[in-house]
Short mmCIF file of C-alpha atoms in Angstrom, two decimals:
data_model
loop_
_atom_site.label_atom_id
_atom_site.label_comp_id
_atom_site.label_asym_id
_atom_site.label_seq_id
_atom_site.Cartn_x
_atom_site.Cartn_y
_atom_site.Cartn_z
CA MET Z 1 39.70 113.07 144.65
CA PRO Z 2 38.43 115.93 142.24
CA GLU Z 3 35.81 115.05 139.87
CA ARG Z 4 36.11 115.01 136.07
CA SER Z 5 35.61 117.70 135.18
CA ILE Z 6 33.82 119.30 131.74
CA SER Z 7 35.51 118.77 128.62
CA ARG Z 8 37.94 121.10 127.72
CA ARG Z 9 40.33 122.48 124.74
CA VAL Z 10 43.61 121.29 124.68
CA VAL Z 11 46.65 123.06 124.08
CA ALA Z 12 49.84 122.37 123.78
CA HIS Z 13 52.70 124.94 124.60
CA CYS Z 14 56.64 125.68 123.93
CA HIS Z 15 58.65 127.73 124.80
CA ALA Z 16 60.83 129.90 123.07
CA GLY Z 17 64.10 128.09 121.49
CA ALA Z 18 62.16 124.73 121.58
CA ALA Z 19 64.18 121.91 119.31
CA LEU Z 20 62.48 120.50 116.94
CA HIS Z 21 62.15 117.22 119.10
CA GLU Z 22 60.97 118.41 121.48
CA ARG Z 23 58.13 120.71 119.85
CA GLN Z 24 57.06 117.38 117.68
CA THR Z 25 57.19 115.53 120.86
CA ASN Z 26 55.12 118.27 122.61
CA LEU Z 27 52.10 118.83 119.96
CA ASN Z 28 51.76 114.95 119.88
CA LEU Z 29 51.39 114.17 123.34
CA ALA Z 30 49.02 116.93 124.20
CA ARG Z 31 46.69 115.47 120.51
CA TRP Z 32 46.85 111.32 122.15
CA LEU Z 33 45.94 112.83 126.01
CA ALA Z 34 42.42 115.19 124.46
CA GLU Z 35 42.01 111.56 122.49
CA ILE Z 36 42.52 109.85 125.44
CA LEU Z 37 39.94 112.09 127.88
CA GLY Z 38 37.01 112.58 124.71
CA TRP Z 39 37.88 116.62 124.50
CA PRO Z 40 39.14 118.95 121.46
CA PHE Z 41 42.47 119.56 120.06
CA ASP Z 42 43.24 122.77 119.44
CA GLY Z 43 47.23 122.55 119.21
CA ALA Z 44 49.98 124.60 119.36
CA TRP Z 45 48.87 127.83 121.64
CA GLN Z 46 48.69 131.22 119.29
CA ASP Z 47 48.48 134.37 121.08
CA PRO Z 48 45.51 135.00 121.16
CA MET Z 49 43.45 132.50 121.74
CA PRO Z 50 40.81 132.46 123.57
CA ARG Z 51 41.72 130.99 127.31
CA THR Z 52 38.60 130.12 128.90
CA GLY Z 53 38.00 126.46 128.52
CA MET Z 54 41.95 126.11 128.55
CA TYR Z 55 44.12 122.64 129.25
CA LEU Z 56 47.82 123.20 128.94
CA VAL Z 57 49.84 121.46 128.28
CA PRO Z 58 53.09 123.71 128.68
CA THR Z 59 57.30 121.99 128.09
CA ARG Z 60 58.08 124.38 131.22
CA THR Z 61 56.90 124.82 134.16
CA LEU Z 62 55.19 128.00 134.54
CA ILE Z 63 57.25 131.69 136.13
CA GLY Z 64 55.77 133.87 138.46
CA GLU Z 65 52.64 135.75 135.65
CA GLN Z 66 53.07 133.46 133.32
CA ARG Z 67 50.70 131.17 134.96
CA ARG Z 68 47.84 134.48 134.90
CA GLU Z 69 48.48 135.16 131.52
CA LEU Z 70 47.77 131.93 130.74
CA GLY Z 71 44.68 131.81 132.87
CA ILE Z 72 45.66 128.50 134.27
CA THR Z 73 44.43 129.21 138.41
CA GLY Z 74 45.56 125.88 139.12
CA VAL Z 75 45.89 121.52 139.08
CA GLN Z 76 43.02 121.37 137.10
CA ASP Z 77 43.97 123.48 133.75
CA LEU Z 78 47.21 121.84 133.14
CA LEU Z 79 49.39 119.23 132.80
CA GLY Z 80 52.56 120.24 134.33
CA GLY Z 81 53.30 123.06 137.64
CA HIS Z 82 53.36 126.46 138.80
CA VAL Z 83 55.87 127.56 140.34
CA GLN Z 84 57.54 131.45 141.39
CA GLN Z 85 60.84 132.49 140.68
CA ALA Z 86 62.93 130.38 137.42
CA PHE Z 87 65.21 128.64 139.81
CA MET Z 88 62.06 126.69 141.24
CA ALA Z 89 61.40 124.29 138.91
CA SER Z 90 65.75 123.55 138.52
CA LYS Z 91 67.68 121.27 140.63
CA ALA Z 92 68.91 124.17 142.17
CA ILE Z 93 66.56 123.84 145.17
CA SER Z 94 67.98 120.02 146.35
CA HIS Z 95 70.54 122.46 147.66
CA PRO Z 96 72.01 124.92 150.44
CA LEU Z 97 73.55 128.10 149.84
CA PRO Z 98 76.78 128.44 150.79
CA ARG Z 99 76.91 130.33 154.32
CA ARG Z 100 79.07 133.14 152.54
CA THR Z 101 77.78 133.12 148.63
CA GLY Z 102 78.61 136.22 146.43
CA TYR Z 103 74.96 135.98 144.93
CA ARG Z 104 71.57 135.30 146.88
CA PRO Z 105 68.34 134.64 144.56
CA VAL Z 106 64.94 136.39 145.33
CA GLY Z 107 63.18 134.24 147.16
CA TRP Z 108 65.08 131.86 148.11
CA ASN Z 109 64.07 129.71 151.22
CA PRO Z 110 66.53 127.80 153.56
CA GLN Z 111 63.84 125.85 155.21
CA PHE Z 112 63.45 123.30 152.18
CA CYS Z 113 66.56 122.26 151.65
CA ARG Z 114 66.82 121.81 155.81
CA GLN Z 115 63.35 119.83 155.17
CA VAL Z 116 64.62 118.43 152.72
CA ARG Z 117 68.85 117.21 153.34
CA GLN Z 118 68.15 114.19 154.46
CA VAL Z 119 66.15 112.55 150.80
CA VAL Z 120 69.37 114.88 149.50
CA LEU Z 121 72.99 114.06 148.24
CA PRO Z 122 76.01 116.18 149.90
CA GLY Z 123 75.72 119.42 147.86
CA LEU Z 124 75.91 122.86 147.30
CA THR Z 125 73.99 125.60 145.29
CA VAL Z 126 76.34 128.30 143.69
CA PHE Z 127 75.04 131.30 141.52
CA ASP Z 128 77.93 133.09 141.64
CA ILE Z 129 82.36 131.84 140.07
CA ALA Z 130 84.14 133.14 143.49
CA ASP Z 131 81.50 130.37 144.85
CA ALA Z 132 82.03 127.77 142.57
CA ARG Z 133 85.92 127.92 142.51
CA ARG Z 134 86.32 128.19 146.13
CA ILE Z 135 83.46 124.80 147.57
CA ALA Z 136 84.88 122.79 144.24
CA ARG Z 137 88.22 122.89 146.00
CA GLN Z 138 87.03 122.19 149.51
CA TYR Z 139 85.15 119.08 147.78
CA LEU Z 140 88.27 117.29 145.55
CA GLY Z 141 90.21 115.57 146.89
CA PRO Z 142 89.30 111.60 148.00
CA ALA Z 143 85.28 112.45 145.98
CA GLN Z 144 85.24 113.58 143.10
CA LEU Z 145 82.77 116.26 142.38
CA ARG Z 146 79.32 116.46 140.29
CA VAL Z 147 79.15 119.95 138.77
CA LYS Z 148 76.14 120.55 136.80
CA GLN Z 149 74.22 123.60 135.27
CA VAL Z 150 70.35 123.56 136.30
CA GLN Z 151 69.42 124.34 132.98
CA ALA Z 152 70.73 121.47 131.45
CA SER Z 153 67.64 118.13 130.94
CA GLY Z 154 68.18 114.67 129.70
CA GLY Z 155 71.80 114.32 131.41
CA THR Z 156 73.38 117.17 129.41
CA GLY Z 157 75.61 120.00 131.31
CA GLN Z 158 77.29 118.31 133.76
CA VAL Z 159 80.88 117.68 133.86
CA VAL Z 160 82.57 115.16 136.70
CA LEU Z 161 85.65 117.33 138.21
CA ARG Z 162 88.40 114.90 139.31
CA THR Z 163 91.48 117.14 139.98
CA ALA Z 164 92.27 121.19 140.35
CA GLN Z 165 93.46 120.94 136.69
CA ASP Z 166 89.66 119.51 136.04
CA LEU Z 167 88.42 122.60 138.09
CA GLU Z 168 89.83 125.60 135.92
CA HIS Z 169 89.36 123.63 132.71
CA TRP Z 170 85.96 123.57 133.48
CA LEU Z 171 85.76 127.12 134.85
CA GLY Z 172 87.12 128.70 131.92
CA GLN Z 173 83.89 127.51 129.70
CA LEU Z 174 81.24 128.82 132.28
CA ASP Z 175 79.66 132.19 131.19
CA PRO Z 176 78.38 134.85 134.02
CA ASP Z 177 74.55 134.12 132.53
CA THR Z 178 75.20 129.82 133.01
CA CYS Z 179 76.73 130.31 136.09
CA ARG Z 180 74.17 133.32 136.91
CA ALA Z 181 70.89 130.49 136.61
CA GLY Z 182 72.49 128.50 138.97
CA LEU Z 183 75.13 125.37 139.43
CA VAL Z 184 75.09 122.11 141.45
CA LEU Z 185 78.11 120.87 142.66
CA GLU Z 186 77.37 116.89 144.62
CA GLU Z 187 79.17 114.04 145.62
CA ASN Z 188 79.66 111.98 142.17
CA LEU Z 189 78.16 108.92 142.76
CA HIS Z 190 79.26 105.52 141.24
CA GLN Z 191 78.18 102.41 140.19
CA THR Z 192 74.59 104.36 140.33
CA ARG Z 193 71.67 104.05 139.35
CA THR Z 194 68.81 106.06 138.93
CA TYR Z 195 64.92 105.93 139.75
CA SER Z 196 61.71 107.34 139.14
CA VAL Z 197 59.13 108.28 141.18
CA GLY Z 198 55.93 110.32 141.05
CA GLN Z 199 52.18 111.66 140.78
CA VAL Z 200 50.50 113.02 137.88
CA LEU Z 201 46.33 113.44 138.79
CA ILE Z 202 44.12 114.82 135.55
CA ASP Z 203 40.71 115.06 134.69
CA GLY Z 204 40.22 113.88 138.89
CA LEU Z 205 42.67 109.99 138.58
CA LEU Z 206 45.83 110.54 140.46
CA ILE Z 207 48.34 108.45 139.48
CA SER Z 208 51.60 107.56 141.85
CA TYR Z 209 54.73 105.51 140.09
CA HIS Z 210 58.30 103.17 140.60
CA GLY Z 211 60.30 103.01 137.93
CA ARG Z 212 64.29 102.70 136.70
CA GLN Z 213 65.29 105.96 133.49
CA SER Z 214 67.82 104.47 131.56
CA GLN Z 215 71.14 106.01 129.14
CA GLN Z 216 72.83 105.53 125.80
CA PRO Z 217 74.93 107.10 124.35
CA ASN Z 218 74.12 109.35 121.29
CA GLN Z 219 75.88 110.12 118.41
CA ARG Z 220 77.72 112.94 119.61
CA GLY Z 221 79.31 110.00 122.15
CA GLU Z 222 77.91 111.98 126.15
CA PRO Z 223 75.46 109.44 127.58
CA VAL Z 224 71.54 111.20 127.33
CA TYR Z 225 68.10 109.83 128.43
CA ALA Z 226 67.25 106.90 126.37
CA GLY Z 227 63.89 106.02 128.02
CA SER Z 228 62.07 104.63 131.60
CA GLN Z 229 60.53 102.04 132.53
CA LEU Z 230 57.16 102.80 135.62
CA TRP Z 231 55.45 100.87 137.28
CA LEU Z 232 51.96 102.98 137.62
CA ALA Z 233 49.06 102.22 141.05
CA ARG Z 234 45.78 104.01 140.04
CA GLY Z 235 45.53 106.49 143.09
CA GLY Z 236 48.67 107.96 145.98
CA TYR Z 237 51.80 106.31 147.07
CA ALA Z 238 49.92 104.43 149.57
CA GLN Z 239 47.86 103.11 147.47
CA LEU Z 240 51.93 102.53 145.52
CA LEU Z 241 53.67 100.92 148.61
CA GLN Z 242 50.95 97.94 149.32
CA HIS Z 243 52.55 96.57 146.36
CA ASP Z 244 55.83 93.82 147.13
CA LEU Z 245 58.57 96.41 146.49
CA GLU Z 246 61.87 96.22 147.21
CA PRO Z 247 63.37 97.92 149.23
CA GLU Z 248 65.70 100.37 148.08
CA VAL Z 249 62.63 101.76 145.67
CA ARG Z 250 60.88 101.61 147.98
CA GLN Z 251 63.25 103.55 150.31
CA ALA Z 252 63.44 106.27 147.26
CA VAL Z 253 59.46 105.91 146.54
CA GLU Z 254 59.68 107.67 150.25
CA HIS Z 255 62.75 110.54 149.21
CA ALA Z 256 60.26 111.56 146.76
CA ARG Z 257 57.30 111.63 148.39
CA ALA Z 258 59.33 114.04 151.69
CA TYR Z 259 60.19 115.90 148.99
CA ASP Z 260 57.77 116.56 147.47
CA ALA Z 261 56.00 117.18 151.23
CA ALA Z 262 58.73 119.77 150.80
CA ALA Z 263 57.96 121.78 147.85
CA THR Z 264 54.52 121.96 148.56
CA ALA Z 265 55.28 123.37 152.05
CA CYS Z 266 57.76 126.01 151.29
CA LEU Z 267 57.55 127.41 147.85
CA PRO Z 268 55.10 129.35 148.46
CA GLY Z 269 52.90 129.94 145.12
CA PHE Z 270 53.20 126.44 143.85
CA PHE Z 271 50.92 123.58 143.40
CA ALA Z 272 51.72 120.85 140.07
CA SER Z 273 49.47 118.01 138.53
CA ARG Z 274 52.31 116.61 137.39
CA ARG Z 275 55.19 115.83 139.48
CA ASN Z 276 57.99 113.76 138.83
CA TYR Z 277 61.40 112.54 140.78
CA ASP Z 278 64.77 111.61 140.03
CA VAL Z 279 66.30 110.09 142.96
CA ILE Z 280 69.66 107.70 142.01
CA GLY Z 281 71.42 104.87 144.38
CA GLY Z 282 74.68 104.66 144.18
CA LEU Z 283 78.03 103.83 145.56
CA GLY Z 284 80.07 107.24 147.34
CA HIS Z 285 84.04 107.59 147.77
CA ASP Z 286 83.79 105.95 150.68
CA GLY Z 287 82.41 102.12 149.42
CA ARG Z 288 78.94 102.72 151.13
CA PHE Z 289 75.61 103.14 149.50
CA ARG Z 290 73.84 106.49 149.21
CA LEU Z 291 70.52 107.53 148.34
CA GLY Z 292 69.37 110.75 147.52
CA VAL Z 293 66.43 112.86 144.94
CA LEU Z 294 67.87 114.74 142.79
CA GLU Z 295 65.70 116.82 141.42
CA GLN Z 296 62.18 117.33 140.43
CA SER Z 297 59.55 117.80 136.84
CA TRP Z 298 56.72 119.84 137.60
CA ARG Z 299 56.31 119.92 133.87
CA VAL Z 300 56.32 117.27 130.58
CA GLY Z 301 59.38 115.04 130.53
CA GLY Z 302 60.36 111.94 129.46
CA ALA Z 303 58.42 110.08 131.66
CA THR Z 304 55.17 111.48 130.41
CA GLY Z 305 54.04 109.67 127.64
CA ALA Z 306 54.20 106.47 129.85
CA GLU Z 307 52.01 107.78 131.86
CA LEU Z 308 50.18 108.59 129.53
CA ALA Z 309 49.49 105.63 128.64
CA ALA Z 310 49.14 103.79 131.59
CA LEU Z 311 46.61 106.74 131.80
CA GLN Z 312 44.16 105.79 129.07
CA VAL Z 313 44.29 101.67 130.44
CA PHE Z 314 42.60 103.43 133.63
CA ARG Z 315 40.31 104.91 132.64
CA GLN Z 316 38.82 102.50 129.90
CA GLN Z 317 39.69 99.68 132.04
CA PRO Z 318 38.20 100.16 136.33
CA GLN Z 319 39.64 97.37 137.18
CA VAL Z 320 43.14 97.62 136.73
CA ASP Z 321 44.92 99.38 139.54
CA TRP Z 322 48.80 98.29 139.04
CA LEU Z 323 50.64 98.54 135.17
CA ARG Z 324 53.89 98.24 134.41
CA ALA Z 325 54.68 100.80 130.74
CA GLU Z 326 57.40 102.53 129.76
CA THR Z 327 58.82 105.18 127.23
CA CYS Z 328 61.82 104.93 124.78
CA GLU Z 329 63.78 106.95 123.26
CA THR Z 330 66.67 106.10 120.36
CA CYS Z 331 69.10 107.17 117.99
CA GLN Z 332 67.99 104.23 116.41
CA GLU Z 333 65.80 103.23 113.74
CA GLN Z 334 63.51 100.45 114.26
CA LEU Z 335 59.87 99.38 113.95
CA LEU Z 336 57.45 100.53 116.43
CA PRO Z 337 56.93 97.57 118.78
CA PRO Z 338 52.64 96.75 118.34
CA GLY Z 339 50.16 98.54 119.97
CA ALA Z 340 53.26 101.46 120.61
CA VAL Z 341 52.25 104.91 120.38
CA LEU Z 342 55.01 106.90 118.24
CA LEU Z 343 55.77 110.37 119.67
CA TYR Z 344 59.02 111.40 117.68
CA ARG Z 345 60.52 109.75 114.49
CA GLY Z 346 63.09 113.24 113.04
CA PRO Z 347 66.40 114.55 113.98
CA ASP Z 348 68.21 116.00 117.33
CA GLU Z 349 69.55 119.23 117.77
CA ALA Z 350 72.45 117.84 115.91
CA GLY Z 351 70.94 116.43 113.50
CA GLY Z 352 70.96 112.60 114.00
CA PHE Z 353 68.60 110.42 114.19
CA LEU Z 354 65.45 110.56 117.49
CA LEU Z 355 62.24 107.82 118.13
CA LYS Z 356 60.73 108.22 120.74
CA TYR Z 357 57.13 106.06 121.58
CA ALA Z 358 55.13 104.91 124.18
CA GLN Z 359 53.53 101.58 125.41
CA VAL Z 360 51.98 99.51 127.99
CA GLN Z 361 53.68 96.45 128.42
CA ALA Z 362 51.95 94.20 131.44
CA HIS Z 363 48.25 94.86 133.44
CA GLY Z 364 46.31 93.17 135.95
CA GLY Z 365 43.28 94.18 138.44
#
């Protein structure tokens, strides 16, 4: 495990076009992290800004030469990750391309898909509207098809197709840029639960965890991310798996671990200090249970607040090696629970209300 570094300047970095709640949440996470580490907080990224001695908290995975432009050399310099091509940071990599495809992005490595085939759901990734129509028609029938825009997050940008009419209606709403960024087509599951599995490495301290995600309707009736409850262990996956985990949870951890190992082996230039994986379990069209990794997050995300809450306890109390923490996102105005850390209170993208907070719920030695 790397030794703790000398003091750095913590800087929040938001992608262009980030919503107000994303920018403010990122600022609050970076400020809180600086407080936990005892490092100075330098606010939001501005160019020009000195790169030396900086610790970056970006809202997006860094792509290609962006890391050099920001002075990032490895995991010790950021809370997040880096890949060579934009599609590598999206859910596009979870599935193979069709055998006959109209477009193959530069840098696509089929070896990754082969290595994760047993730990993801049945599905394909396409970057071409004609491919999307052809593949969707093949899948539709006894199985429902869930299609996802790979650049969307938080449960948005996806729809379930049941009929050929659904397919044509969906295709009619697609624009070429959305399709060229990537679309995932996979079997739709029923009676689902979504697990969060991951690791975070900050200033020499490695934390591994599993947890569950929740959803709620927003003001427009759309199901959106509502928070994560995590069980976090000091150390790596070996330490996490030493705890008494339910068989399905243990399998979710092993699936995420295999997906993570494939990314390290097959994606040149990849590194990440935050590695989070969504794993879904549910029933397929034949009534059989399926479990698979949906996507990765090599950047700050919805569960980051819980990760920082755990980091704070683990640093302050060396005897603690296992705890439970949560993040919550709600459209209901309410008082914060005692001890919770406010991450955001204000409007969402549509002008409705949004509250985000994180807290430790319980811990033990």
